[in-house]
């Protein structure tokens, strides 16, 4: 399982996260909601090992299957099974989607080599699954992609790279309702099939109707202010975050 205890994170000398506890088991979907600036993206970035964020180590724990993540580089964390999608994915001109995915796959799964032809099939299937045409595999990553296409590309990475735990930062923002359904269904399917654990950062209940989280947490001013099931989402939709 993914185990976070007493996580404090600072950036630019500012305390952002002030004691986060989370336990995510394989196959569980946890949603994190919360007002702008609460620290949701900081949580995602710091867990992946972004050097702009510093942990306070006193009594803190961050483990995947009993392996301490704090000491690992981002690529070692990825190899341990962690995946983080970007809220604002970057373009990489001159690196094709296929080349990027192939390189990442080889680095993450050295013990499971796949032939190029077979790998291309997997990428094609994953593209089609999120509603992108197969010729996207030859395009530069995110170069000239629309906002929605970039979000879909994050999910293609998830489908191809098959991490144990994925943190998805606002993958539903800026998506139309049909795209949203397609993406949510693709994630729900892989969660079930691979027993992937998901931490889904979102502002909207819509995606949660498709993805059906086991737990919903509200992050407020760097702390988890409430945790419950879908009932909490209904409450937030009705009353906002003020009363949480
Ligand atoms: P959320 O994703 O919940 O909207 P963020 O984690 O992006 O919130 O931001 C939380 C707070 O941390 C905000 O006040 C933001 O300005 C601040 N913050 C995040 N990253 C940095 C940074 N690199 N430098 C300075 N402040 C930052
Ligand atoms: Mg954010």
Coordinates of N, CA and C and ligand atoms in Angstrom, one line a residue:
X1 N 0.8 -1.2 0.0 CA 0.0 0.0 0.0 C 0.9 1.3 0.0
X2 N 0.2 2.4 -0.3 CA 0.9 3.7 -0.3 C 0.5 4.3 1.1
X3 N 1.6 4.6 1.8 CA 1.3 5.0 3.2 C 2.0 6.4 3.4
X4 N 1.2 7.4 3.8 CA 1.8 8.7 4.0 C 1.4 9.1 5.5
X5 N 2.4 9.5 6.2 CA 2.0 9.9 7.6 C 2.8 11.2 8.0
X6 N 2.0 12.1 8.6 CA 2.6 13.3 9.1 C 3.4 14.1 8.1
X7 N 2.9 14.2 6.9 CA 3.7 14.9 5.8 C 3.6 16.4 6.0
X8 N 4.7 17.0 6.2 CA 4.8 18.5 6.1 C 5.7 18.9 5.0
X9 N 5.2 19.8 4.2 CA 5.9 20.3 3.0 C 6.0 21.8 3.0
X10 N 7.2 22.3 2.7 CA 7.4 23.7 2.5 C 7.9 24.0 1.1
X11 N 7.6 25.2 0.6 CA 8.2 25.7 -0.6 C 8.5 27.2 -0.5
X12 N 9.6 27.6 -1.0 CA 10.0 29.0 -0.8 C 9.8 29.5 0.6
X13 N 10.2 28.7 1.5 CA 10.1 29.0 2.9 C 8.7 29.1 3.5
X14 N 7.7 28.7 2.7 CA 6.3 28.8 3.2 C 5.8 27.4 3.5
X15 N 5.2 27.2 4.7 CA 4.6 25.9 5.0 C 3.3 25.7 4.2
X16 N 3.3 24.7 3.4 CA 2.1 24.5 2.5 C 1.3 23.3 3.1
X17 N 1.9 22.2 3.2 CA 1.2 21.0 3.8 C 1.6 20.8 5.3
X18 N 0.6 20.7 6.1 CA 0.8 20.7 7.5 C 0.3 19.5 8.2
X19 N 0.9 18.3 7.8 CA 0.5 17.1 8.5 C -0.5 16.3 7.8
X20 N -0.1 15.7 6.7 CA -1.1 14.9 5.9 C -0.9 13.4 6.2
X21 N -2.0 12.7 6.4 CA -2.0 11.2 6.6 C -2.9 10.6 5.5
X22 N -2.4 9.6 4.8 CA -3.2 9.0 3.8 C -2.7 7.5 3.7
X23 N -3.7 6.6 3.5 CA -3.4 5.2 3.3 C -4.2 4.7 2.1
X24 N -3.5 4.4 1.0 CA -4.1 4.0 -0.2 C -3.8 2.5 -0.5
X25 N -4.8 1.7 -0.5 CA -4.5 0.2 -0.8 C -4.7 0.0 -2.3
X26 N -4.1 -1.1 -2.8 CA -4.3 -1.5 -4.2 C -5.7 -1.5 -4.6
X27 N -6.1 -0.9 -5.7 CA -7.5 -1.0 -6.2 C -8.4 0.1 -5.6
X28 N -7.9 0.9 -4.6 CA -8.7 1.9 -4.0 C -8.6 3.2 -4.8
X29 N -9.7 3.9 -4.9 CA -9.7 5.3 -5.5 C -10.0 6.3 -4.3
X30 N -9.1 7.2 -4.1 CA -9.2 8.3 -3.2 C -9.3 9.6 -3.9
X31 N -10.4 10.4 -3.6 CA -10.5 11.7 -4.2 C -10.0 12.7 -3.2
X32 N -9.3 13.7 -3.8 CA -9.0 14.9 -2.9 C -9.6 16.1 -3.6
X33 N -10.5 16.8 -2.8 CA -11.1 18.0 -3.2 C -10.6 19.2 -2.3
X34 N -10.8 20.4 -2.7 CA -10.4 21.5 -1.8 C -10.3 22.8 -2.6
X35 N -10.4 23.9 -1.9 CA -10.3 25.2 -2.5 C -9.0 25.4 -3.2
X36 N -8.9 26.4 -4.1 CA -7.7 26.8 -4.8 C -6.6 27.1 -3.7
X37 N -5.4 26.7 -4.0 CA -4.3 27.1 -3.1 C -4.3 26.3 -1.8
X38 N -5.1 25.2 -1.7 CA -5.1 24.4 -0.5 C -3.8 23.6 -0.3
X39 N -3.2 23.3 -1.5 CA -1.9 22.5 -1.4 C -2.1 21.2 -2.2
X40 N -3.1 21.0 -3.0 CA -3.3 19.7 -3.7 C -2.2 19.4 -4.7
X41 N -1.8 20.4 -5.5 CA -0.7 20.2 -6.5 C 0.6 20.0 -5.7
X42 N 0.8 20.8 -4.6 CA 2.0 20.6 -3.8 C 2.1 19.2 -3.3
X43 N 1.0 18.6 -2.9 CA 1.0 17.2 -2.5 C 1.5 16.3 -3.6
X44 N 0.9 16.4 -4.8 CA 1.3 15.6 -6.0 C 2.8 15.8 -6.3
X45 N 3.2 17.0 -6.4 CA 4.6 17.4 -6.8 C 5.6 16.9 -5.8
X46 N 5.3 17.1 -4.5 CA 6.3 16.7 -3.5 C 6.4 15.2 -3.4
X47 N 5.3 14.5 -3.6 CA 5.4 13.0 -3.5 C 6.2 12.4 -4.7
X48 N 6.2 13.1 -5.8 CA 7.0 12.6 -6.9 C 8.5 13.0 -6.8
X49 N 8.7 13.9 -5.9 CA 10.1 14.3 -5.6 C 10.6 15.6 -6.3
X50 N 9.7 16.4 -6.7 CA 10.0 17.7 -7.3 C 10.9 18.5 -6.3
X51 N 12.1 18.9 -6.7 CA 13.1 19.5 -5.8 C 12.7 20.9 -5.3
X52 N 11.6 21.5 -5.9 CA 11.1 22.8 -5.4 C 10.4 22.7 -4.1
X53 N 10.1 21.4 -3.6 CA 9.4 21.2 -2.4 C 10.2 20.5 -1.4
X54 N 10.2 20.9 -0.1 CA 11.0 20.3 0.9 C 10.1 19.6 1.9
X55 N 10.5 18.4 2.4 CA 9.8 17.8 3.4 C 10.4 18.1 4.8
X56 N 9.5 18.2 5.8 CA 10.1 18.2 7.2 C 10.1 16.7 7.6
X57 N 11.2 16.2 7.9 CA 11.3 14.8 8.1 C 10.9 14.2 9.4
X58 N 10.7 15.1 10.4 CA 10.4 14.6 11.7 C 9.1 13.8 11.8
X59 N 9.2 12.6 12.1 CA 8.1 11.7 12.2 C 7.3 11.5 11.0
X60 N 7.9 11.9 9.8 CA 7.2 11.8 8.6 C 7.4 10.4 8.0
X61 N 6.4 9.9 7.2 CA 6.5 8.6 6.6 C 6.0 8.7 5.2
X62 N 6.7 8.2 4.2 CA 6.1 8.0 2.8 C 6.6 6.7 2.3
X63 N 5.8 5.7 2.2 CA 6.2 4.4 1.8 C 5.3 3.8 0.8
X64 N 5.9 3.1 -0.2 CA 5.1 2.2 -1.0 C 5.5 0.8 -0.8
X65 N 4.6 0.0 -0.3 CA 4.9 -1.4 0.0 C 6.2 -1.5 0.9
X66 N 6.2 -0.7 2.0 CA 7.2 -0.7 3.0 C 8.6 -0.2 2.5
X67 N 8.6 0.4 1.3 CA 9.9 1.0 0.8 C 9.8 2.5 1.0
X68 N 10.8 3.0 1.7 CA 10.9 4.4 2.0 C 11.1 5.2 0.7
X69 N 10.2 6.1 0.4 CA 10.3 6.9 -0.8 C 11.1 8.2 -0.7
X70 N 11.3 8.7 0.6 CA 11.9 9.9 0.8 C 13.3 10.0 0.2
X71 N 14.0 8.8 0.3 CA 15.4 8.8 -0.1 C 15.6 8.6 -1.6
X72 N 14.5 8.4 -2.3 CA 14.6 8.0 -3.7 C 14.5 9.2 -4.6
X73 N 15.1 9.2 -5.8 CA 15.0 10.2 -6.8 C 13.6 10.0 -7.5
X74 N 13.1 11.0 -8.3 CA 11.9 10.8 -9.0 C 11.8 9.6 -9.8
X75 N 12.9 9.3 -10.6 CA 12.9 8.1 -11.4 C 12.8 6.8 -10.6
X76 N 13.5 6.8 -9.4 CA 13.4 5.6 -8.6 C 12.0 5.5 -8.0
X77 N 11.4 6.6 -7.7 CA 10.0 6.5 -7.2 C 9.1 5.9 -8.3
X78 N 9.3 6.4 -9.5 CA 8.5 5.9 -10.7 C 8.8 4.3 -10.8
X79 N 10.0 3.9 -10.6 CA 10.3 2.5 -10.7 C 9.7 1.7 -9.6
X80 N 9.5 2.4 -8.4 CA 8.8 1.7 -7.3 C 7.3 1.7 -7.5
X81 N 6.8 2.3 -8.6 CA 5.4 2.2 -9.0 C 4.6 3.4 -8.9
X82 N 5.2 4.6 -8.7 CA 4.5 5.8 -8.6 C 4.4 6.6 -9.9
X83 N 3.2 7.1 -10.1 CA 3.0 7.9 -11.4 C 2.2 9.2 -11.0
X84 N 2.7 10.3 -11.5 CA 1.9 11.6 -11.2 C 1.6 12.2 -12.5
X85 N 0.4 12.6 -12.8 CA 0.0 13.3 -14.0 C 0.2 14.8 -13.7
X86 N 0.5 15.5 -14.7 CA 0.7 17.0 -14.6 C -0.7 17.7 -14.7
X87 N -0.9 18.7 -13.8 CA -2.0 19.6 -14.0 C -1.9 20.4 -15.3
X88 N -0.6 20.8 -15.6 CA -0.3 21.5 -16.8 C 0.8 20.8 -17.6
X89 N 0.4 19.8 -18.4 CA 1.4 19.0 -19.1 C 2.3 19.8 -20.0
X90 N 3.6 19.5 -20.1 CA 4.5 20.3 -20.9 C 4.7 19.6 -22.3
X91 N 5.0 20.4 -23.3 CA 5.3 19.9 -24.6 C 6.8 19.5 -24.7
X92 N 7.1 18.5 -25.4 CA 8.5 18.2 -25.7 C 8.7 18.0 -27.2
X93 N 9.1 19.1 -27.8 CA 9.2 19.1 -29.3 C 10.4 18.2 -29.7
X94 N 10.1 17.4 -30.7 CA 11.1 16.5 -31.3 C 11.1 15.1 -30.7
X95 N 10.3 14.9 -29.6 CA 10.2 13.6 -29.0 C 8.8 13.1 -29.2
X96 N 8.7 12.0 -30.0 CA 7.4 11.5 -30.3 C 6.8 10.8 -29.1
X97 N 5.5 10.7 -29.1 CA 4.7 10.0 -28.1 C 5.2 8.6 -28.0
X98 N 5.4 8.0 -29.1 CA 5.8 6.6 -29.1 C 7.2 6.4 -28.5
X99 N 8.1 7.2 -28.9 CA 9.5 7.1 -28.4 C 9.5 7.4 -26.9
X100 N 8.8 8.4 -26.5 CA 8.7 8.7 -25.1 C 8.2 7.6 -24.3
X101 N 7.1 7.0 -24.7 CA 6.4 5.9 -24.0 C 7.3 4.7 -23.9
X102 N 8.0 4.4 -25.1 CA 8.8 3.2 -25.2 C 10.0 3.4 -24.2
X103 N 10.6 4.5 -24.2 CA 11.8 4.8 -23.3 C 11.3 4.6 -21.8
X104 N 10.2 5.3 -21.5 CA 9.7 5.2 -20.1 C 9.3 3.8 -19.8
X105 N 8.7 3.1 -20.7 CA 8.3 1.7 -20.4 C 9.5 0.8 -20.1
X106 N 10.5 1.0 -20.9 CA 11.8 0.2 -20.8 C 12.4 0.4 -19.4
X107 N 12.4 1.7 -19.1 CA 13.0 2.1 -17.8 C 12.3 1.6 -16.6
X108 N 10.9 1.5 -16.7 CA 10.1 1.1 -15.6 C 10.0 -0.4 -15.5
X109 N 10.0 -1.1 -16.6 CA 9.8 -2.5 -16.6 C 10.9 -3.3 -17.3
X110 N 12.1 -3.1 -16.8 CA 13.3 -3.8 -17.5 C 13.1 -5.3 -17.6
X111 N 12.4 -5.8 -16.6 CA 12.2 -7.3 -16.5 C 11.1 -7.8 -17.5
X112 N 10.4 -6.9 -18.1 CA 9.3 -7.3 -19.0 C 9.4 -6.7 -20.4
X113 N 10.5 -7.1 -21.2 CA 10.7 -6.5 -22.5 C 9.5 -6.8 -23.5
X114 N 9.2 -5.8 -24.3 CA 8.1 -6.1 -25.3 C 8.7 -5.7 -26.7
X115 N 8.4 -6.5 -27.7 CA 8.8 -6.2 -29.1 C 8.2 -4.9 -29.5
X116 N 8.8 -4.1 -30.4 CA 8.3 -2.8 -30.8 C 6.9 -2.9 -31.4
X117 N 6.7 -4.0 -32.3 CA 5.4 -4.1 -32.9 C 4.3 -4.3 -31.9
X118 N 4.6 -5.1 -30.9 CA 3.6 -5.4 -29.8 C 3.4 -4.1 -29.0
X119 N 4.5 -3.4 -28.7 CA 4.4 -2.2 -28.0 C 3.5 -1.1 -28.7
X120 N 3.7 -1.0 -30.0 CA 2.9 -0.1 -30.8 C 1.4 -0.4 -30.7
X121 N 1.1 -1.7 -30.7 CA -0.3 -2.2 -30.6 C -0.9 -1.7 -29.3
X122 N -0.1 -1.8 -28.2 CA -0.5 -1.4 -26.9 C -0.8 0.1 -26.9
X123 N 0.1 0.9 -27.5 CA 0.0 2.3 -27.5 C -1.3 2.7 -28.3
X124 N -1.4 2.0 -29.5 CA -2.6 2.3 -30.3 C -3.9 2.0 -29.6
X125 N -3.9 0.9 -28.9 CA -5.1 0.5 -28.1 C -5.4 1.6 -27.1
X126 N -4.4 2.0 -26.4 CA -4.6 3.0 -25.3 C -5.0 4.4 -25.9
X127 N -4.5 4.7 -27.0 CA -4.9 6.0 -27.7 C -6.4 5.9 -28.0
X128 N -6.7 4.8 -28.6 CA -8.1 4.7 -29.1 C -9.1 4.6 -27.9
X129 N -8.6 4.0 -26.8 CA -9.4 3.9 -25.6 C -9.8 5.3 -25.0
X130 N -8.9 6.3 -25.2 CA -9.2 7.6 -24.6 C -9.7 8.5 -25.8
X131 N -9.9 8.0 -26.9 CA -10.5 8.7 -28.0 C -9.6 9.6 -28.8
X132 N -8.3 9.2 -28.8 CA -7.3 9.8 -29.7 C -7.0 9.0 -30.9
X133 N -6.8 9.6 -32.1 CA -6.4 8.8 -33.2 C -5.0 8.2 -33.1
X134 N -4.8 7.0 -33.8 CA -3.5 6.3 -33.6 C -2.3 7.1 -34.1
X135 N -2.5 8.0 -35.1 CA -1.4 8.7 -35.6 C -0.8 9.7 -34.6
X136 N -1.5 9.9 -33.4 CA -0.9 10.7 -32.4 C 0.4 10.1 -31.9
X137 N 0.6 8.8 -32.1 CA 1.9 8.2 -31.5 C 3.1 8.8 -32.2
X138 N 2.9 9.3 -33.4 CA 4.1 9.9 -34.2 C 4.3 11.4 -33.9
X139 N 3.4 12.0 -33.2 CA 3.5 13.4 -32.9 C 4.4 13.7 -31.8
X140 N 5.0 14.9 -31.7 CA 5.8 15.4 -30.6 C 4.8 15.5 -29.4
X141 N 5.3 15.1 -28.2 CA 4.5 15.0 -27.0 C 3.9 16.4 -26.7
X142 N 2.6 16.4 -26.7 CA 1.8 17.6 -26.4 C 2.0 18.8 -27.3
X143 N 2.8 18.7 -28.3 CA 3.0 19.8 -29.2 C 1.8 20.1 -30.0
X144 N 1.2 21.3 -29.7 CA 0.0 21.7 -30.5 C -1.2 20.9 -30.1
X145 N -1.2 20.1 -29.0 CA -2.3 19.4 -28.5 C -3.3 20.4 -27.9
X146 N -4.6 20.2 -28.0 CA -5.6 21.0 -27.2 C -5.5 20.6 -25.8
X147 N -6.1 21.5 -24.9 CA -6.1 21.2 -23.5 C -6.6 19.8 -23.2
X148 N -7.7 19.4 -23.9 CA -8.3 18.1 -23.6 C -7.4 17.0 -24.1
X149 N -6.8 17.2 -25.2 CA -5.9 16.2 -25.8 C -4.7 15.9 -24.8
X150 N -4.2 17.0 -24.2 CA -3.1 16.8 -23.3 C -3.5 16.0 -22.1
X151 N -4.7 16.2 -21.6 CA -5.2 15.5 -20.5 C -5.4 14.0 -20.8
X152 N -5.9 13.8 -22.1 CA -6.0 12.4 -22.5 C -4.7 11.7 -22.6
X153 N -3.6 12.5 -23.1 CA -2.3 11.9 -23.2 C -1.7 11.5 -21.8
X154 N -2.1 12.2 -20.8 CA -1.7 11.8 -19.4 C -2.2 10.4 -19.1
X155 N -3.5 10.2 -19.5 CA -4.1 8.9 -19.2 C -3.5 7.8 -20.1
X156 N -3.2 8.2 -21.4 CA -2.5 7.2 -22.2 C -1.2 6.7 -21.5
X157 N -0.5 7.6 -20.9 CA 0.7 7.2 -20.2 C 0.4 6.2 -19.0
X158 N -0.7 6.5 -18.3 CA -1.1 5.7 -17.3 C -1.4 4.3 -17.8
X159 N -2.1 4.2 -18.9 CA -2.6 2.9 -19.4 C -1.4 2.1 -20.0
X160 N -0.4 2.8 -20.5 CA 0.7 2.1 -21.1 C 1.8 1.7 -20.0
X161 N 2.0 2.6 -19.1 CA 3.1 2.4 -18.2 C 2.7 1.6 -16.9
X162 N 1.4 1.5 -16.7 CA 0.9 0.7 -15.6 C 1.6 0.8 -14.3
X163 N 1.5 2.0 -13.7 CA 2.1 2.1 -12.3 C 1.2 1.4 -11.3
X164 N 1.8 1.3 -10.1 CA 1.0 0.7 -9.0 C 0.0 1.7 -8.4
X165 N 0.6 3.0 -8.3 CA -0.2 4.1 -7.7 C -0.1 5.3 -8.6
X166 N -1.2 5.9 -8.9 CA -1.2 7.1 -9.7 C -1.9 8.3 -9.0
X167 N -1.3 9.4 -9.1 CA -1.8 10.6 -8.6 C -2.2 11.5 -9.8
X168 N -3.5 11.7 -9.9 CA -4.0 12.4 -11.1 C -4.5 13.8 -10.7
X169 N -3.8 14.8 -11.2 CA -4.1 16.2 -10.8 C -5.0 16.9 -11.8
X170 N -6.2 17.0 -11.4 CA -7.2 17.7 -12.2 C -7.2 17.2 -13.7
X171 N -7.3 15.9 -13.9 CA -7.4 15.4 -15.3 C -8.7 15.8 -15.9
X172 N -9.7 16.2 -15.1 CA -11.0 16.4 -15.7 C -11.2 17.9 -16.0
X173 N -10.3 18.8 -15.5 CA -10.5 20.2 -15.8 C -10.4 20.5 -17.3
X174 N -11.3 21.3 -17.8 CA -11.3 21.7 -19.2 C -11.7 20.6 -20.2
X175 N -12.3 19.5 -19.7 CA -12.8 18.5 -20.6 C -14.3 18.6 -20.8
X176 N -14.7 18.4 -22.0 CA -16.2 18.3 -22.2 C -16.7 17.0 -21.7
X177 N -18.0 16.9 -21.6 CA -18.7 15.8 -20.9 C -18.4 14.5 -21.5
X178 N -18.3 14.4 -22.8 CA -18.0 13.1 -23.5 C -16.6 12.7 -23.2
X179 N -15.6 13.6 -23.3 CA -14.2 13.3 -23.1 C -14.1 12.8 -21.6
X180 N -14.8 13.5 -20.7 CA -14.7 13.2 -19.3 C -15.1 11.8 -19.1
X181 N -16.2 11.4 -19.7 CA -16.7 10.0 -19.5 C -15.7 9.0 -20.0
X182 N -15.2 9.3 -21.2 CA -14.2 8.4 -21.8 C -13.0 8.2 -20.9
X183 N -12.5 9.3 -20.4 CA -11.3 9.2 -19.6 C -11.6 8.5 -18.2
X184 N -12.7 8.8 -17.6 CA -13.1 8.2 -16.4 C -13.3 6.7 -16.5
X185 N -13.9 6.3 -17.6 CA -14.1 4.9 -17.8 C -12.8 4.2 -18.0
X186 N -11.9 4.8 -18.8 CA -10.6 4.1 -19.0 C -9.8 4.0 -17.7
X187 N -9.9 5.0 -16.8 CA -9.2 4.9 -15.5 C -9.9 3.8 -14.7
X188 N -11.2 3.8 -14.6 CA -12.0 2.9 -13.8 C -11.6 1.4 -14.2
X189 N -11.5 1.2 -15.5 CA -11.2 -0.1 -16.1 C -9.8 -0.6 -15.6
X190 N -8.8 0.3 -15.7 CA -7.5 -0.1 -15.3 C -7.3 -0.3 -13.8
X191 N -8.1 0.5 -13.1 CA -8.1 0.3 -11.6 C -8.5 -1.1 -11.3
X192 N -9.6 -1.5 -11.9 CA -10.1 -2.8 -11.7 C -9.2 -3.9 -12.1
X193 N -8.7 -3.8 -13.3 CA -7.9 -4.8 -14.0 C -6.5 -5.0 -13.3
X194 N -5.9 -3.8 -13.0 CA -4.5 -3.9 -12.4 C -4.5 -3.7 -10.9
X195 N -5.6 -3.5 -10.3 CA -5.6 -3.1 -8.9 C -4.8 -1.9 -8.6
X196 N -4.9 -0.9 -9.5 CA -4.1 0.3 -9.3 C -4.7 1.1 -8.2
X197 N -3.9 1.8 -7.4 CA -4.4 2.7 -6.4 C -4.4 4.1 -7.0
X198 N -5.5 4.9 -6.8 CA -5.6 6.2 -7.4 C -5.8 7.3 -6.3
X199 N -5.1 8.4 -6.5 CA -5.3 9.6 -5.7 C -5.8 10.6 -6.8
X200 N -7.0 10.9 -6.8 CA -7.6 11.8 -7.8 C -7.9 13.2 -7.3
X201 N -7.2 14.2 -7.8 CA -7.4 15.5 -7.4 C -8.4 16.2 -8.3
X202 N -9.5 16.7 -7.8 CA -10.5 17.2 -8.6 C -11.4 18.3 -8.0
X203 N -12.0 19.1 -8.8 CA -12.9 20.2 -8.3 C -14.4 19.7 -8.5
X204 N -14.6 18.7 -9.3 CA -16.0 18.5 -9.7 C -16.4 17.1 -9.4
X205 N -17.7 17.0 -9.0 CA -18.3 15.7 -8.7 C -18.5 14.8 -9.9
X206 N -18.6 15.4 -11.1 CA -19.0 14.7 -12.2 C -18.1 13.4 -12.5
X207 N -16.8 13.6 -12.4 CA -15.9 12.5 -12.7 C -16.0 11.4 -11.6
X208 N -16.4 11.9 -10.4 CA -16.5 10.9 -9.3 C -17.8 10.0 -9.5
X209 N -18.7 10.4 -10.3 CA -19.9 9.5 -10.5 C -19.4 8.4 -11.4
X210 N -18.4 8.6 -12.2 CA -17.9 7.5 -13.1 C -16.9 6.7 -12.3
X211 N -16.0 7.4 -11.6 CA -14.9 6.7 -10.9 C -15.2 6.1 -9.5
X212 N -16.3 6.6 -9.0 CA -16.7 6.0 -7.7 C -15.6 5.9 -6.6
X213 N -15.2 6.9 -6.0 CA -14.1 6.8 -5.0 C -14.5 6.1 -3.8
X214 N -13.6 5.4 -3.2 CA -13.8 4.7 -1.9 C -13.8 5.7 -0.8
X215 N -13.0 6.7 -1.0 CA -12.9 7.8 0.1 C -12.8 9.1 -0.6
X216 N -13.4 10.1 0.0 CA -13.2 11.5 -0.4 C -12.6 12.3 0.7
X217 N -11.6 13.0 0.4 CA -10.9 13.9 1.4 C -11.0 15.3 1.0
X218 N -11.2 16.2 2.0 CA -11.1 17.6 1.7 C -9.8 18.2 2.2
X219 N -9.0 18.8 1.3 CA -7.8 19.4 1.8 C -8.0 20.9 1.9
X220 N -7.7 21.4 3.1 CA -8.0 22.8 3.3 C -6.8 23.4 4.1
X221 N -6.2 24.4 3.6 CA -5.1 25.1 4.3 C -4.0 24.1 4.7
X222 N -3.7 23.1 3.8 CA -2.6 22.2 4.0 C -2.9 21.0 5.0
X223 N -4.2 20.9 5.3 CA -4.6 19.8 6.2 C -5.8 19.1 5.6
X224 N -5.9 17.8 5.9 CA -7.2 17.1 5.5 C -8.2 17.4 6.6
X225 N -9.2 18.2 6.1 CA -10.2 18.7 7.1 C -11.4 17.8 7.3
X226 N -11.6 16.9 6.3 CA -12.7 15.9 6.4 C -12.4 14.7 5.5
X227 N -12.8 13.5 5.9 CA -12.8 12.4 5.0 C -14.1 11.6 5.1
X228 N -14.6 11.2 4.0 CA -15.8 10.4 4.0 C -16.0 9.7 2.7
X229 N -17.2 9.3 2.4 CA -17.5 8.7 1.0 C -18.1 9.8 0.2
X230 N -18.9 9.3 -0.8 CA -19.6 10.3 -1.8 C -20.5 11.3 -1.1
X231 N -21.0 11.0 0.1 CA -21.8 11.9 0.8 C -21.2 13.3 1.0
X232 N -19.9 13.2 1.2 CA -19.1 14.4 1.4 C -19.1 15.3 0.2
X233 N -19.1 14.7 -1.0 CA -19.2 15.4 -2.2 C -20.5 16.2 -2.4
X234 N -21.6 15.5 -2.0 CA -22.9 16.1 -2.1 C -22.9 17.3 -1.2
X235 N -22.4 17.2 0.0 CA -22.3 18.3 1.0 C -21.6 19.5 0.4
X236 N -20.4 19.2 -0.2 CA -19.6 20.3 -0.7 C -20.3 21.0 -1.8
X237 N -21.0 20.2 -2.7 CA -21.7 20.8 -3.8 C -22.8 21.7 -3.3
X238 N -23.4 21.4 -2.2 CA -24.5 22.2 -1.7 C -24.0 23.4 -0.9
X239 N -23.0 23.2 -0.1 CA -22.6 24.2 0.9 C -21.2 24.8 0.7
X240 N -20.5 24.3 -0.3 CA -19.1 24.8 -0.5 C -18.2 24.3 0.6
X241 N -17.0 24.9 0.7 CA -15.9 24.3 1.6 C -16.0 25.0 3.0
X242 N -16.7 26.1 3.1 CA -16.7 27.0 4.3 C -17.0 26.2 5.5
X243 N -18.0 25.3 5.4 CA -18.5 24.6 6.7 C -17.7 23.3 6.9
X244 N -16.8 22.9 6.0 CA -16.1 21.7 6.2 C -15.0 21.9 7.2
Ligands
LIG1 P1 -3.9 23.8 -5.2 O1 -3.3 22.8 -6.2 O2 -4.6 23.1 -4.1 O3 -4.7 24.9 -5.9 P2 -1.1 24.5 -4.8 O4 -0.5 23.3 -4.2 O5 -0.8 24.7 -6.2 O6 -2.6 24.5 -4.5 O7 -0.6 25.7 -4.0 C1 -0.7 25.8 -2.6 C2 0.0 27.1 -2.1 O8 1.4 27.0 -2.3 C3 -0.4 28.3 -2.9 O9 -0.5 29.4 -2.0 C4 0.7 28.5 -3.8 O10 0.9 29.9 -4.2 C5 1.9 28.0 -3.0 N1 3.0 27.5 -3.9 C6 3.0 26.3 -4.6 N2 4.1 26.2 -5.3 C7 4.9 27.2 -5.0 C8 6.2 27.7 -5.4 N3 6.9 26.9 -6.2 N4 6.6 28.8 -4.9 C9 5.9 29.6 -4.0 N5 4.7 29.2 -3.6 C10 4.2 28.1 -4.1
LIG2 MG1 -3.6 22.5 -8.2

